[in-house]
Short mmCIF file of C-alpha atoms in Angstrom, two decimals:
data_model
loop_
_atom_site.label_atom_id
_atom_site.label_comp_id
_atom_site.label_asym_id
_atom_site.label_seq_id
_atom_site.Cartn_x
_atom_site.Cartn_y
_atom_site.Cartn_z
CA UNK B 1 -44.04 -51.42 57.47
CA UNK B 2 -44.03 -47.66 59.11
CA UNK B 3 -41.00 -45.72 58.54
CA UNK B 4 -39.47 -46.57 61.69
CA UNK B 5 -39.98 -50.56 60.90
CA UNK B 6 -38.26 -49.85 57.74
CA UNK B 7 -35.09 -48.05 59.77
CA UNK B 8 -34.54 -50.84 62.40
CA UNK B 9 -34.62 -53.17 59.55
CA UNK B 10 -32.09 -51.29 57.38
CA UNK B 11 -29.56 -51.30 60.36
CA UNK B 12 -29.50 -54.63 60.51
CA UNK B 13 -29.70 -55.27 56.56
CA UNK B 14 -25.76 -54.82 56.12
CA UNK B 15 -23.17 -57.12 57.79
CA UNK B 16 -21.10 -54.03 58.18
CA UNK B 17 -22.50 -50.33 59.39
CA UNK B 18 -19.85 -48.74 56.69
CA UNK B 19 -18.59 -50.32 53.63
CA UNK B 20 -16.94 -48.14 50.83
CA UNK B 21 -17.72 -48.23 47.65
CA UNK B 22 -19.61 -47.70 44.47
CA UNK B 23 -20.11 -51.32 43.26
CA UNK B 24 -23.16 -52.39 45.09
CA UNK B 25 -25.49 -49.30 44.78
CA UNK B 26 -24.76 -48.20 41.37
CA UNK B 27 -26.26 -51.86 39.58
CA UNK B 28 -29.36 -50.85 41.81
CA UNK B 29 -29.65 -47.15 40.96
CA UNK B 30 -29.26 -47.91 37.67
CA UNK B 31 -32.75 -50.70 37.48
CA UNK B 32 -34.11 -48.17 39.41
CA UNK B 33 -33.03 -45.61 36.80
CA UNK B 34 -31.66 -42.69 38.90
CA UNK B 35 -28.33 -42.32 37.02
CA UNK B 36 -29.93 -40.79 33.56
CA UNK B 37 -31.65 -37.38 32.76
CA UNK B 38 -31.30 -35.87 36.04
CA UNK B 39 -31.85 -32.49 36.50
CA UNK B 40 -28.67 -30.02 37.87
CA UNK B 41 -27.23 -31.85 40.68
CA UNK B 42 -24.96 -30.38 43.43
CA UNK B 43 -22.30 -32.36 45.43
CA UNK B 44 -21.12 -31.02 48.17
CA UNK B 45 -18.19 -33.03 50.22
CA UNK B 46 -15.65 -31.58 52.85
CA UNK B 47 -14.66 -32.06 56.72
CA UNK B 48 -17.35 -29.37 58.34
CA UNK B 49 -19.08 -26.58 56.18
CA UNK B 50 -21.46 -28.92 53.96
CA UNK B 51 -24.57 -28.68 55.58
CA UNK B 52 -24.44 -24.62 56.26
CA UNK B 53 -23.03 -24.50 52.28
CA UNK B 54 -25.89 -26.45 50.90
CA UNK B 55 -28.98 -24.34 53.62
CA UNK B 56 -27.11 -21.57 51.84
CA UNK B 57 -27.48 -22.81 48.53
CA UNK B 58 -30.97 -24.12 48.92
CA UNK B 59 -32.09 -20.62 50.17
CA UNK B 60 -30.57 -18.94 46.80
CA UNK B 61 -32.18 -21.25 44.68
CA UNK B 62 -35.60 -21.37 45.94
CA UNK B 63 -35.71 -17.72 46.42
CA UNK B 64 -35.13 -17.50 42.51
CA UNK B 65 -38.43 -20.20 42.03
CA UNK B 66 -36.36 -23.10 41.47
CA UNK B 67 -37.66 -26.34 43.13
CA UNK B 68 -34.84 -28.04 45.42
CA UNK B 69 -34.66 -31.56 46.78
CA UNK B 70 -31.33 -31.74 49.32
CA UNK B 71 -30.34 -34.70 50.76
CA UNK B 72 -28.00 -34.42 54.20
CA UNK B 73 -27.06 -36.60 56.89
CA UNK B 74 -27.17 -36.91 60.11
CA UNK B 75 -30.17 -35.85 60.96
CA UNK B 76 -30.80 -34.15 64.42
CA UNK B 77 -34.46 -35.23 65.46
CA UNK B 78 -36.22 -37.29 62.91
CA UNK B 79 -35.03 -39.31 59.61
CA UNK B 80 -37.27 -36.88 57.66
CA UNK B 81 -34.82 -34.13 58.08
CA UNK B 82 -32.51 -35.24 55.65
CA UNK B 83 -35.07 -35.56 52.80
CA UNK B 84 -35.89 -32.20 51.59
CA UNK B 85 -38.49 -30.66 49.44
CA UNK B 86 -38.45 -27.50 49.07
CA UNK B 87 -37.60 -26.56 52.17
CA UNK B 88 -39.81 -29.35 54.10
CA UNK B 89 -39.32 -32.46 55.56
CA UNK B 90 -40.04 -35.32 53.49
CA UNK B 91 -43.34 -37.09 54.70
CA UNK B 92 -42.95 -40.73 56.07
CA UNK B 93 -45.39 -42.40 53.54
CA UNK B 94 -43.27 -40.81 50.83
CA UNK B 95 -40.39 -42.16 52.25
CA UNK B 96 -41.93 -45.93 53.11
CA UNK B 97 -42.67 -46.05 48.99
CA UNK B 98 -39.18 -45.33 47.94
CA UNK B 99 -37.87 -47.36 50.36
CA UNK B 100 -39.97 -50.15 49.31
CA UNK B 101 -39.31 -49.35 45.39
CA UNK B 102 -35.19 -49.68 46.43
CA UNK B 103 -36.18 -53.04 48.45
CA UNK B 104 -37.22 -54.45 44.98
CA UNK B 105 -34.87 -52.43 43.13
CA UNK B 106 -32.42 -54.31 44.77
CA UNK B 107 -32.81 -58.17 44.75
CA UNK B 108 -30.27 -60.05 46.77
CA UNK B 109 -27.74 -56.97 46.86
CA UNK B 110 -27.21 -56.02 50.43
CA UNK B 111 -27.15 -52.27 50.88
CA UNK B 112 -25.60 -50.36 54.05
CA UNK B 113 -28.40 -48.24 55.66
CA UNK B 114 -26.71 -45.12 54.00
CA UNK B 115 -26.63 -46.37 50.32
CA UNK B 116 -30.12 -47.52 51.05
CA UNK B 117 -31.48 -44.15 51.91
CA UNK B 118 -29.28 -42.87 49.63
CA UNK B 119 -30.98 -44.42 46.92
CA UNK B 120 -34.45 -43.83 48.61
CA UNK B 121 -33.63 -39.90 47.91
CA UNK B 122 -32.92 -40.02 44.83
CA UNK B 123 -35.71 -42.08 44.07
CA UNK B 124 -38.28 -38.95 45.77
CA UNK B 125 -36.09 -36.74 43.70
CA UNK B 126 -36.59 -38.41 40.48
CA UNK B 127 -40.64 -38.90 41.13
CA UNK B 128 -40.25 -35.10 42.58
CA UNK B 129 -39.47 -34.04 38.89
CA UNK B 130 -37.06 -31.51 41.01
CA UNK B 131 -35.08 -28.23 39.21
CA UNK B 132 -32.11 -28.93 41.56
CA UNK B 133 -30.76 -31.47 43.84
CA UNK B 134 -28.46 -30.60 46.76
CA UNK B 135 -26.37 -33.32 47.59
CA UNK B 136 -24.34 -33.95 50.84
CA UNK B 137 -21.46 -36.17 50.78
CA UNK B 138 -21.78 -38.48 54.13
CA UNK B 139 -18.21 -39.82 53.99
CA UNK B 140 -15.18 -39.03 52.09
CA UNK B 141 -16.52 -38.36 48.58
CA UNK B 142 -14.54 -40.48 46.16
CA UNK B 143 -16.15 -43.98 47.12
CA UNK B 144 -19.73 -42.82 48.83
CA UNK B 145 -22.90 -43.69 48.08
CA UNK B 146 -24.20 -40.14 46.51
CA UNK B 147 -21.01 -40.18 44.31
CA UNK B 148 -22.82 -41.92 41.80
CA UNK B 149 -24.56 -39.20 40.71
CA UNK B 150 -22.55 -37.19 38.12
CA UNK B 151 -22.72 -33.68 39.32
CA UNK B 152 -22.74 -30.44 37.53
CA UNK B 153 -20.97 -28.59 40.18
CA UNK B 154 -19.13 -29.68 42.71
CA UNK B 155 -18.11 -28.26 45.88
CA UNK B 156 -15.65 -29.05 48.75
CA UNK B 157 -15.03 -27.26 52.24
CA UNK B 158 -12.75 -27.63 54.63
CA UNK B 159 -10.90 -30.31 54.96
CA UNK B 160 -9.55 -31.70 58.44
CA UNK B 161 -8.23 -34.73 59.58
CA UNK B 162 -11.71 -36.95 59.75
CA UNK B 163 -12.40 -40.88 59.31
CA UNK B 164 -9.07 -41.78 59.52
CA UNK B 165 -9.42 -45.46 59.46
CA UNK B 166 -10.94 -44.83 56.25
CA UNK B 167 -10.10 -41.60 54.31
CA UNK B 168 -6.20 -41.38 55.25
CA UNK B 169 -3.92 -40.39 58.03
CA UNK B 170 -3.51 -36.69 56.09
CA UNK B 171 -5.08 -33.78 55.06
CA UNK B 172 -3.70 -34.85 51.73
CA UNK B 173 -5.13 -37.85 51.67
CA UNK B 174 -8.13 -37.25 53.02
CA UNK B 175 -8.68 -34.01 50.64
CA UNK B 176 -8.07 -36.84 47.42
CA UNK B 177 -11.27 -39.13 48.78
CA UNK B 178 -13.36 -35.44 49.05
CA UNK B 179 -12.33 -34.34 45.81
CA UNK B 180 -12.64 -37.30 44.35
CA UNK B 181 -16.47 -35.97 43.90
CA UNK B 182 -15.95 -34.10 40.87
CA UNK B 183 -15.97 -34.41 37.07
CA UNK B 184 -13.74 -33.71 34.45
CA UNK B 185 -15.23 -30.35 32.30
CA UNK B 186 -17.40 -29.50 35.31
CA UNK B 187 -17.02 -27.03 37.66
CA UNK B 188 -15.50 -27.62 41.33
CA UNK B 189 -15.79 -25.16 43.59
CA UNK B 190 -13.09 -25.74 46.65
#
């Protein structure tokens, strides 16, 4: 399948479009082994701020010769925009093979379209042999799909009432499913 087979097939692959939680990706990223000897992983969560935070962050980092991967969502125009290497869109045949190693990855687990791209990124990453990855929360932080990944910093921005029906019906509340990114002994940055 083409890359844009494989995207009208993932919308359809989930009985729900959003569905919280950790429990059916993380069996799957770990066959696919994604959850040991990363490299220095950045999480960044928060109501508005995360994308301009990580082009920030991605800028500093490859200026200094690191190699970044950074994963965002939405994207504006194509898919590819929110697979980064080094700066450039991630190529659709690169894409098609991770998507196909998660399809087999994941046996009879059904995956939302986010925890399956998710998973697809991280996969590039890992076969990448990436410095750095730059990771943007898509929603709420505690329970999504890139919070598997144990980061080594973690970063949060503003926080505003957002995904209610989700997240809360607070600031408070919401700002305990963003935080809920970090790690105990590693840095957060709010």
């Amino acid at each position: 399948m083409k890359l844009n087979d494989w995207l009208s097939h993932l919308e359809q692959l989930h009985f729900k479009t959003i569905d919280m939680g950790l429990d059916r990706i993380k069996p799957v990223a770990q066959a696919l082994g994604l959850l040991q000897n990363n490299p220095f992983i950045i999480t960044v969560a928060g109501t508005n701020g995360k994308g301009s935070t990580i082009a920030v962050m991605e800028a500093l980092l490859l200026e200094h010769g690191h190699s970044v991967g950074v994963y965002t969502s939405p994207h504006l125009i194509d898919f590819n925009e929110r697979i980064r290497l080094d700066r450039v869109d991630c190529d659709d045949e690169t894409i098609v093979v991770a998507l196909q190693a998660v399809d087999q990855a994941r046996g009879d687990t059904s995956l939302t379209y986010f925890e399956f791209t998710t998973l697809a990124a991280l996969y590039i990453f890992k076969q990448q042999k990436l410095d750095i990855w730059l990771l943007e929360v898509g929603l709420g932080g505690r329970l999504d799909a890139v919070n598997i990944c144990d980061p080594d910093i973690a970063v949060v921005t503003s926080i505003d009432l957002d995904h209610q029906q989700w997240l809360g019906d607070s600031r408070a509340n919401i700002g305990i499913e963003k935080i809920g990114i970090g790690r105990a002994g590693k840095p957060l940055v709010v």
